[in-house]
Amino acid sequence: MNEFNTIIPSGYNNIVVLTGAGISAESGIKTFRASDGLWEQHRIEDVATPEGFAANPQQVYRFYNQRRQHLLGHQIKPNAAHIALAEFERSFKGHFLLVTQNIDNLHERAGSQNVLHMHGELLKSRCIQSGQLLETIRDIDDQSRCQCCNPAKGIRPHIVWFGEMPLFMQQIEQALSQADLFVSIGTSGNVYPAAGFAAQAGLFGATTLELNLDTSANQSVFDYSVQGRATELVPQFFNPHTFTEQKG
Ligand code: APR
């Protein structure tokens, strides 16, 4: 038994989890809106909009090249929260969907299977002409070319910038409509549509829980909100043994 047993009813079959930068913070990846976060050091308009890319592509390539190099550094590893979600998914008998706003690959490295990267992926680029994706572990710039067109065309980071449509929205909305439990982890609730998922799932009848370090912008829409570090809260809540007992 743990504290979550007292606040969360048991017996879920359809779980949707949304993660944000906070789940990767303890792996050494900076969040966006903290006082030392990425958006304190870089203007969103410059590095995370189609207009910024059009105005100064080299600056945008450099920004994501730096993020990619950092992610691939040997010191960056999945933490206890990523691992707990992956272990839970393996043991859970119902439907489990992990939607992440994160562009890192730490969920996959921890072993998560059913993951949707709604804001894109740092280790992929895409052809500006065809949209085809390329695995990318090295730096790219305006001289980099696709492998799908003839003549080869330029490529851009496979990142959803502000003003662009997030990925997999149909799948996500369908999962939210069927969810009986929605859990948001490590996101400040500032960026839509992700910030609207809790209210959406709640309208369809899901229990909604937030696990976050600070008070989020949309805290009031959750049935339950627990504050703390992801590496402590997530393994406690997504404990397959506790869940088996609850469901039994
Ligand atoms: N454990 C749990 N939560 C944490 C931790 C931690 N160790 N560290 C930080 N947090 C919380 C913070 O309290 C904050 O509320 O994670 C949240 C991170 O918020 P943001 O920096 O705004 O990141 P996120 O919500 O993922 O941003 C959403 O905005 O800039 C865009 O596309 C980008 O996907 C990103 C989107």
Short mmCIF file of C-alpha atoms and ligand atoms in Angstrom, two decimals:
data_model
loop_
_atom_site.label_atom_id
_atom_site.label_comp_id
_atom_site.label_asym_id
_atom_site.label_seq_id
_atom_site.Cartn_x
_atom_site.Cartn_y
_atom_site.Cartn_z
CA MET A 1 0.00 0.00 0.00
CA ASN A 2 1.20 3.54 -0.62
CA GLU A 3 -0.29 7.04 -0.50
CA PHE A 4 -1.78 6.73 -3.99
CA ASN A 5 -4.05 3.90 -2.91
CA THR A 6 -5.91 6.34 -0.76
CA ILE A 7 -6.53 8.90 -3.51
CA ILE A 8 -6.86 6.82 -6.67
CA PRO A 9 -9.68 4.34 -7.20
CA SER A 10 -8.56 0.96 -8.46
CA GLY A 11 -9.54 -1.12 -11.44
CA TYR A 12 -8.30 0.71 -14.56
CA ASN A 13 -8.19 -0.84 -18.00
CA ASN A 14 -7.35 2.05 -20.32
CA ILE A 15 -4.50 4.26 -19.22
CA VAL A 16 -3.11 7.29 -21.03
CA VAL A 17 0.03 8.91 -19.65
CA LEU A 18 1.29 12.31 -20.82
CA THR A 19 4.88 13.25 -20.06
CA GLY A 20 6.74 16.53 -20.32
CA ALA A 21 10.24 17.86 -19.78
CA GLY A 22 10.03 17.30 -15.99
CA ILE A 23 10.32 13.52 -16.36
CA SER A 24 13.69 13.90 -18.08
CA ALA A 25 14.99 16.67 -15.78
CA GLU A 26 16.59 14.21 -13.36
CA SER A 27 18.34 12.56 -16.33
CA GLY A 28 20.15 15.85 -16.92
CA ILE A 29 18.01 17.33 -19.70
CA LYS A 30 16.96 20.93 -19.12
CA THR A 31 13.28 21.79 -18.95
CA PHE A 32 11.94 24.76 -20.91
CA ARG A 33 10.38 27.11 -18.39
CA ALA A 34 12.55 26.74 -15.27
CA SER A 35 14.67 29.74 -14.25
CA ASP A 36 17.67 27.99 -15.87
CA GLY A 37 15.48 26.47 -18.61
CA LEU A 38 15.98 26.52 -22.37
CA TRP A 39 13.54 29.37 -22.94
CA GLU A 40 15.56 31.61 -20.61
CA GLN A 41 18.60 31.21 -22.86
CA HIS A 42 16.92 31.11 -26.29
CA ARG A 43 14.00 33.00 -27.77
CA ILE A 44 11.16 30.68 -28.80
CA GLU A 45 10.60 32.87 -31.88
CA ASP A 46 14.21 32.32 -33.00
CA VAL A 47 14.60 28.56 -32.57
CA ALA A 48 11.15 27.00 -32.31
CA THR A 49 9.00 28.54 -35.04
CA PRO A 50 8.82 28.11 -38.84
CA GLU A 51 9.47 31.86 -39.12
CA GLY A 52 12.66 31.58 -37.06
CA PHE A 53 13.85 28.72 -39.30
CA ALA A 54 13.11 30.73 -42.45
CA ALA A 55 14.92 33.80 -41.08
CA ASN A 56 18.03 32.04 -39.75
CA PRO A 57 18.18 28.32 -40.50
CA GLN A 58 21.78 27.94 -39.27
CA GLN A 59 20.80 29.17 -35.82
CA VAL A 60 17.97 26.62 -35.67
CA TYR A 61 20.14 23.73 -36.94
CA ARG A 62 22.77 24.67 -34.34
CA PHE A 63 20.21 24.75 -31.50
CA TYR A 64 18.95 21.22 -32.26
CA ASN A 65 22.46 19.92 -33.03
CA GLN A 66 23.45 20.98 -29.52
CA ARG A 67 20.38 19.32 -27.98
CA ARG A 68 21.09 16.09 -29.95
CA GLN A 69 24.77 15.99 -28.98
CA HIS A 70 23.80 16.49 -25.34
CA LEU A 71 21.17 13.71 -25.51
CA LEU A 72 23.71 11.31 -27.04
CA GLY A 73 26.34 12.06 -24.35
CA HIS A 74 27.17 9.06 -22.18
CA GLN A 75 25.99 10.82 -19.00
CA ILE A 76 22.35 11.01 -20.20
CA LYS A 77 20.36 7.93 -19.22
CA PRO A 78 16.73 7.01 -18.49
CA ASN A 79 15.91 7.56 -14.81
CA ALA A 80 13.73 5.66 -12.33
CA ALA A 81 10.57 7.36 -13.63
CA HIS A 82 11.15 6.30 -17.27
CA ILE A 83 12.00 2.79 -16.09
CA ALA A 84 8.93 2.50 -13.85
CA LEU A 85 6.61 3.44 -16.74
CA ALA A 86 8.24 0.86 -19.02
CA GLU A 87 8.03 -1.88 -16.37
CA PHE A 88 4.45 -1.01 -15.63
CA GLU A 89 3.50 -1.15 -19.31
CA ARG A 90 5.08 -4.62 -19.59
CA SER A 91 3.06 -6.01 -16.70
CA PHE A 92 -0.24 -4.20 -17.29
CA LYS A 93 -3.00 -6.29 -18.87
CA GLY A 94 -5.11 -3.39 -20.20
CA HIS A 95 -4.43 -0.71 -22.85
CA PHE A 96 -1.56 1.62 -22.09
CA LEU A 97 -0.56 4.61 -24.23
CA LEU A 98 2.35 6.89 -23.43
CA VAL A 99 2.09 10.29 -25.11
CA THR A 100 5.18 12.41 -24.68
CA GLN A 101 5.88 16.03 -25.47
CA ASN A 102 9.56 15.21 -25.11
CA ILE A 103 11.83 14.95 -28.12
CA ASP A 104 14.42 12.82 -26.30
CA ASN A 105 14.45 9.00 -26.60
CA LEU A 106 14.62 8.16 -22.89
CA HIS A 107 11.23 6.42 -22.78
CA GLU A 108 12.29 4.07 -25.57
CA ARG A 109 15.69 3.51 -23.96
CA ALA A 110 13.91 2.54 -20.74
CA GLY A 111 11.89 -0.03 -22.70
CA SER A 112 8.54 1.71 -23.29
CA GLN A 113 6.76 0.26 -26.33
CA ASN A 114 3.63 2.22 -27.09
CA VAL A 115 5.00 5.78 -27.25
CA LEU A 116 3.77 8.70 -29.35
CA HIS A 117 6.09 11.69 -29.69
CA MET A 118 3.54 14.41 -30.31
CA HIS A 119 6.21 17.15 -30.60
CA GLY A 120 8.60 15.15 -32.79
CA GLU A 121 11.97 13.50 -32.13
CA LEU A 122 15.47 14.86 -31.86
CA LEU A 123 17.02 11.77 -33.45
CA LYS A 124 15.02 12.19 -36.65
CA SER A 125 15.10 14.74 -39.48
CA ARG A 126 12.68 15.09 -42.31
CA CYS A 127 12.83 15.94 -45.98
CA ILE A 128 11.54 19.44 -46.61
CA GLN A 129 9.99 18.26 -49.90
CA SER A 130 8.47 14.83 -49.16
CA GLY A 131 8.24 14.79 -45.37
CA GLN A 132 10.06 11.42 -45.26
CA LEU A 133 11.92 10.79 -42.01
CA LEU A 134 15.64 10.02 -41.60
CA GLU A 135 17.36 8.66 -38.50
CA THR A 136 19.76 11.41 -37.40
CA ILE A 137 22.56 11.10 -34.90
CA ARG A 138 25.02 13.56 -36.47
CA ASP A 139 24.80 17.32 -36.87
CA ILE A 140 22.75 18.60 -39.79
CA ASP A 141 22.80 21.98 -41.54
CA ASP A 142 21.56 23.66 -44.69
CA GLN A 143 23.92 21.53 -46.79
CA SER A 144 22.45 18.25 -45.47
CA ARG A 145 20.34 16.38 -47.99
CA CYS A 146 17.56 13.78 -47.98
CA GLN A 147 17.86 10.28 -49.43
CA CYS A 148 14.38 10.20 -50.90
CA CYS A 149 14.29 12.85 -53.68
CA ASN A 150 16.18 13.17 -56.94
CA PRO A 151 17.75 15.69 -56.91
CA ALA A 152 18.13 15.40 -53.12
CA LYS A 153 16.41 18.13 -51.10
CA GLY A 154 17.18 19.85 -47.82
CA ILE A 155 16.19 18.40 -44.44
CA ARG A 156 14.95 19.99 -41.22
CA PRO A 157 14.74 18.82 -37.61
CA HIS A 158 11.71 16.55 -37.04
CA ILE A 159 10.40 18.87 -34.35
CA VAL A 160 6.92 20.36 -34.05
CA TRP A 161 7.49 24.09 -33.74
CA PHE A 162 5.08 26.65 -32.31
CA GLY A 163 2.40 27.29 -34.92
CA GLU A 164 2.66 23.74 -36.34
CA MET A 165 0.24 20.87 -35.82
CA PRO A 166 1.29 18.30 -33.19
CA LEU A 167 1.62 14.72 -34.43
CA PHE A 168 -0.73 11.73 -33.86
CA MET A 169 -3.63 13.91 -32.71
CA GLN A 170 -6.33 11.57 -34.01
CA GLN A 171 -4.86 8.57 -32.21
CA ILE A 172 -4.37 10.58 -29.03
CA GLU A 173 -7.91 11.94 -29.02
CA GLN A 174 -9.34 8.51 -29.54
CA ALA A 175 -7.27 7.13 -26.65
CA LEU A 176 -8.37 10.02 -24.41
CA SER A 177 -12.00 9.31 -25.19
CA GLN A 178 -11.56 5.68 -24.07
CA ALA A 179 -9.28 6.28 -21.09
CA ASP A 180 -10.41 5.50 -17.57
CA LEU A 181 -7.20 6.92 -16.09
CA PHE A 182 -5.17 9.87 -17.36
CA VAL A 183 -1.86 10.70 -15.69
CA SER A 184 0.19 13.78 -16.49
CA ILE A 185 3.85 13.76 -15.41
CA GLY A 186 6.36 16.62 -15.39
CA THR A 187 4.64 19.16 -17.59
CA SER A 188 3.85 22.78 -16.74
CA GLY A 189 0.50 22.75 -18.58
CA ASN A 190 1.30 25.83 -20.65
CA VAL A 191 1.28 24.41 -24.16
CA TYR A 192 -1.88 23.30 -25.97
CA PRO A 193 -3.24 20.94 -27.15
CA ALA A 194 -1.36 18.76 -24.58
CA ALA A 195 -2.42 21.04 -21.72
CA GLY A 196 -6.05 20.33 -22.66
CA PHE A 197 -5.79 16.52 -22.52
CA ALA A 198 -6.65 16.22 -18.82
CA ALA A 199 -9.88 18.17 -19.21
CA GLN A 200 -10.73 16.19 -22.35
CA ALA A 201 -10.13 12.81 -20.67
CA GLY A 202 -12.06 14.01 -17.61
CA LEU A 203 -15.08 14.91 -19.75
CA PHE A 204 -15.07 11.37 -21.10
CA GLY A 205 -15.10 10.03 -17.55
CA ALA A 206 -11.43 9.32 -16.83
CA THR A 207 -9.92 9.85 -13.41
CA THR A 208 -7.17 12.45 -13.83
CA LEU A 209 -3.96 12.63 -11.84
CA GLU A 210 -1.01 14.97 -12.08
CA LEU A 211 2.50 14.22 -10.77
CA ASN A 212 4.64 17.35 -11.02
CA LEU A 213 7.33 19.18 -9.09
CA ASP A 214 5.66 22.61 -9.07
CA THR A 215 2.12 23.85 -9.38
CA SER A 216 1.16 23.57 -13.04
CA ALA A 217 -0.89 26.11 -15.00
CA ASN A 218 -3.79 23.65 -15.35
CA GLN A 219 -3.65 22.03 -11.91
CA SER A 220 -7.30 22.85 -11.17
CA VAL A 221 -8.60 20.52 -13.89
CA PHE A 222 -7.12 17.37 -12.30
CA ASP A 223 -9.01 15.20 -9.85
CA TYR A 224 -5.74 14.65 -8.00
CA SER A 225 -2.50 16.57 -8.04
CA VAL A 226 0.59 15.36 -6.22
CA GLN A 227 3.74 17.45 -6.03
CA GLY A 228 7.20 15.92 -5.97
CA ARG A 229 10.03 14.57 -8.07
CA ALA A 230 9.21 12.22 -10.91
CA THR A 231 11.84 9.68 -9.79
CA GLU A 232 10.04 9.35 -6.45
CA LEU A 233 6.39 9.65 -7.42
CA VAL A 234 6.29 7.67 -10.65
CA PRO A 235 7.83 4.44 -9.27
CA GLN A 236 5.49 4.68 -6.28
CA PHE A 237 2.37 5.10 -8.37
CA PHE A 238 3.26 2.88 -11.33
CA ASN A 239 4.18 -0.03 -9.14
CA PRO A 240 2.97 -3.19 -10.91
CA HIS A 241 2.62 -5.05 -7.59
CA THR A 242 0.40 -2.39 -6.07
CA PHE A 243 -1.69 -2.33 -9.19
CA THR A 244 -2.09 -6.10 -9.28
CA GLU A 245 -3.32 -6.00 -5.69
CA GLN A 246 -5.70 -3.14 -6.46
CA LYS A 247 -7.14 -4.75 -9.53
CA GLY A 248 -7.53 -8.16 -7.93
N1 APR B 1 9.98 15.83 -11.45
C1 APR B 1 8.73 16.20 -11.81
N2 APR B 1 8.45 17.36 -12.40
C2 APR B 1 9.47 18.19 -12.66
C3 APR B 1 10.80 17.88 -12.32
C4 APR B 1 11.05 16.63 -11.68
N3 APR B 1 12.27 16.23 -11.32
N4 APR B 1 11.60 18.89 -12.69
C5 APR B 1 10.79 19.81 -13.24
N5 APR B 1 9.51 19.40 -13.22
C6 APR B 1 8.31 20.07 -13.72
C7 APR B 1 8.34 21.56 -13.51
O1 APR B 1 7.77 21.87 -12.24
C8 APR B 1 7.49 22.08 -14.69
O2 APR B 1 6.14 22.26 -14.28
O3 APR B 1 8.27 19.87 -15.11
C9 APR B 1 7.58 20.96 -15.72
C10 APR B 1 8.34 21.33 -16.98
O4 APR B 1 7.65 22.35 -17.62
P1 APR B 1 8.16 22.98 -19.01
O5 APR B 1 9.58 23.39 -18.90
O6 APR B 1 7.18 24.02 -19.41
O7 APR B 1 8.12 21.73 -20.03
P2 APR B 1 6.86 21.10 -20.78
O8 APR B 1 5.62 21.26 -19.98
O9 APR B 1 7.26 19.73 -21.19
O10 APR B 1 6.77 22.02 -22.07
C11 APR B 1 5.78 21.73 -23.03
O11 APR B 1 6.63 23.43 -24.46
O12 APR B 1 8.42 24.58 -25.31
C12 APR B 1 7.51 23.60 -25.56
O13 APR B 1 7.62 21.91 -27.17
C13 APR B 1 8.12 22.26 -25.90
O14 APR B 1 7.27 20.07 -25.37
C14 APR B 1 7.55 21.34 -24.84
C15 APR B 1 6.28 22.07 -24.41
#
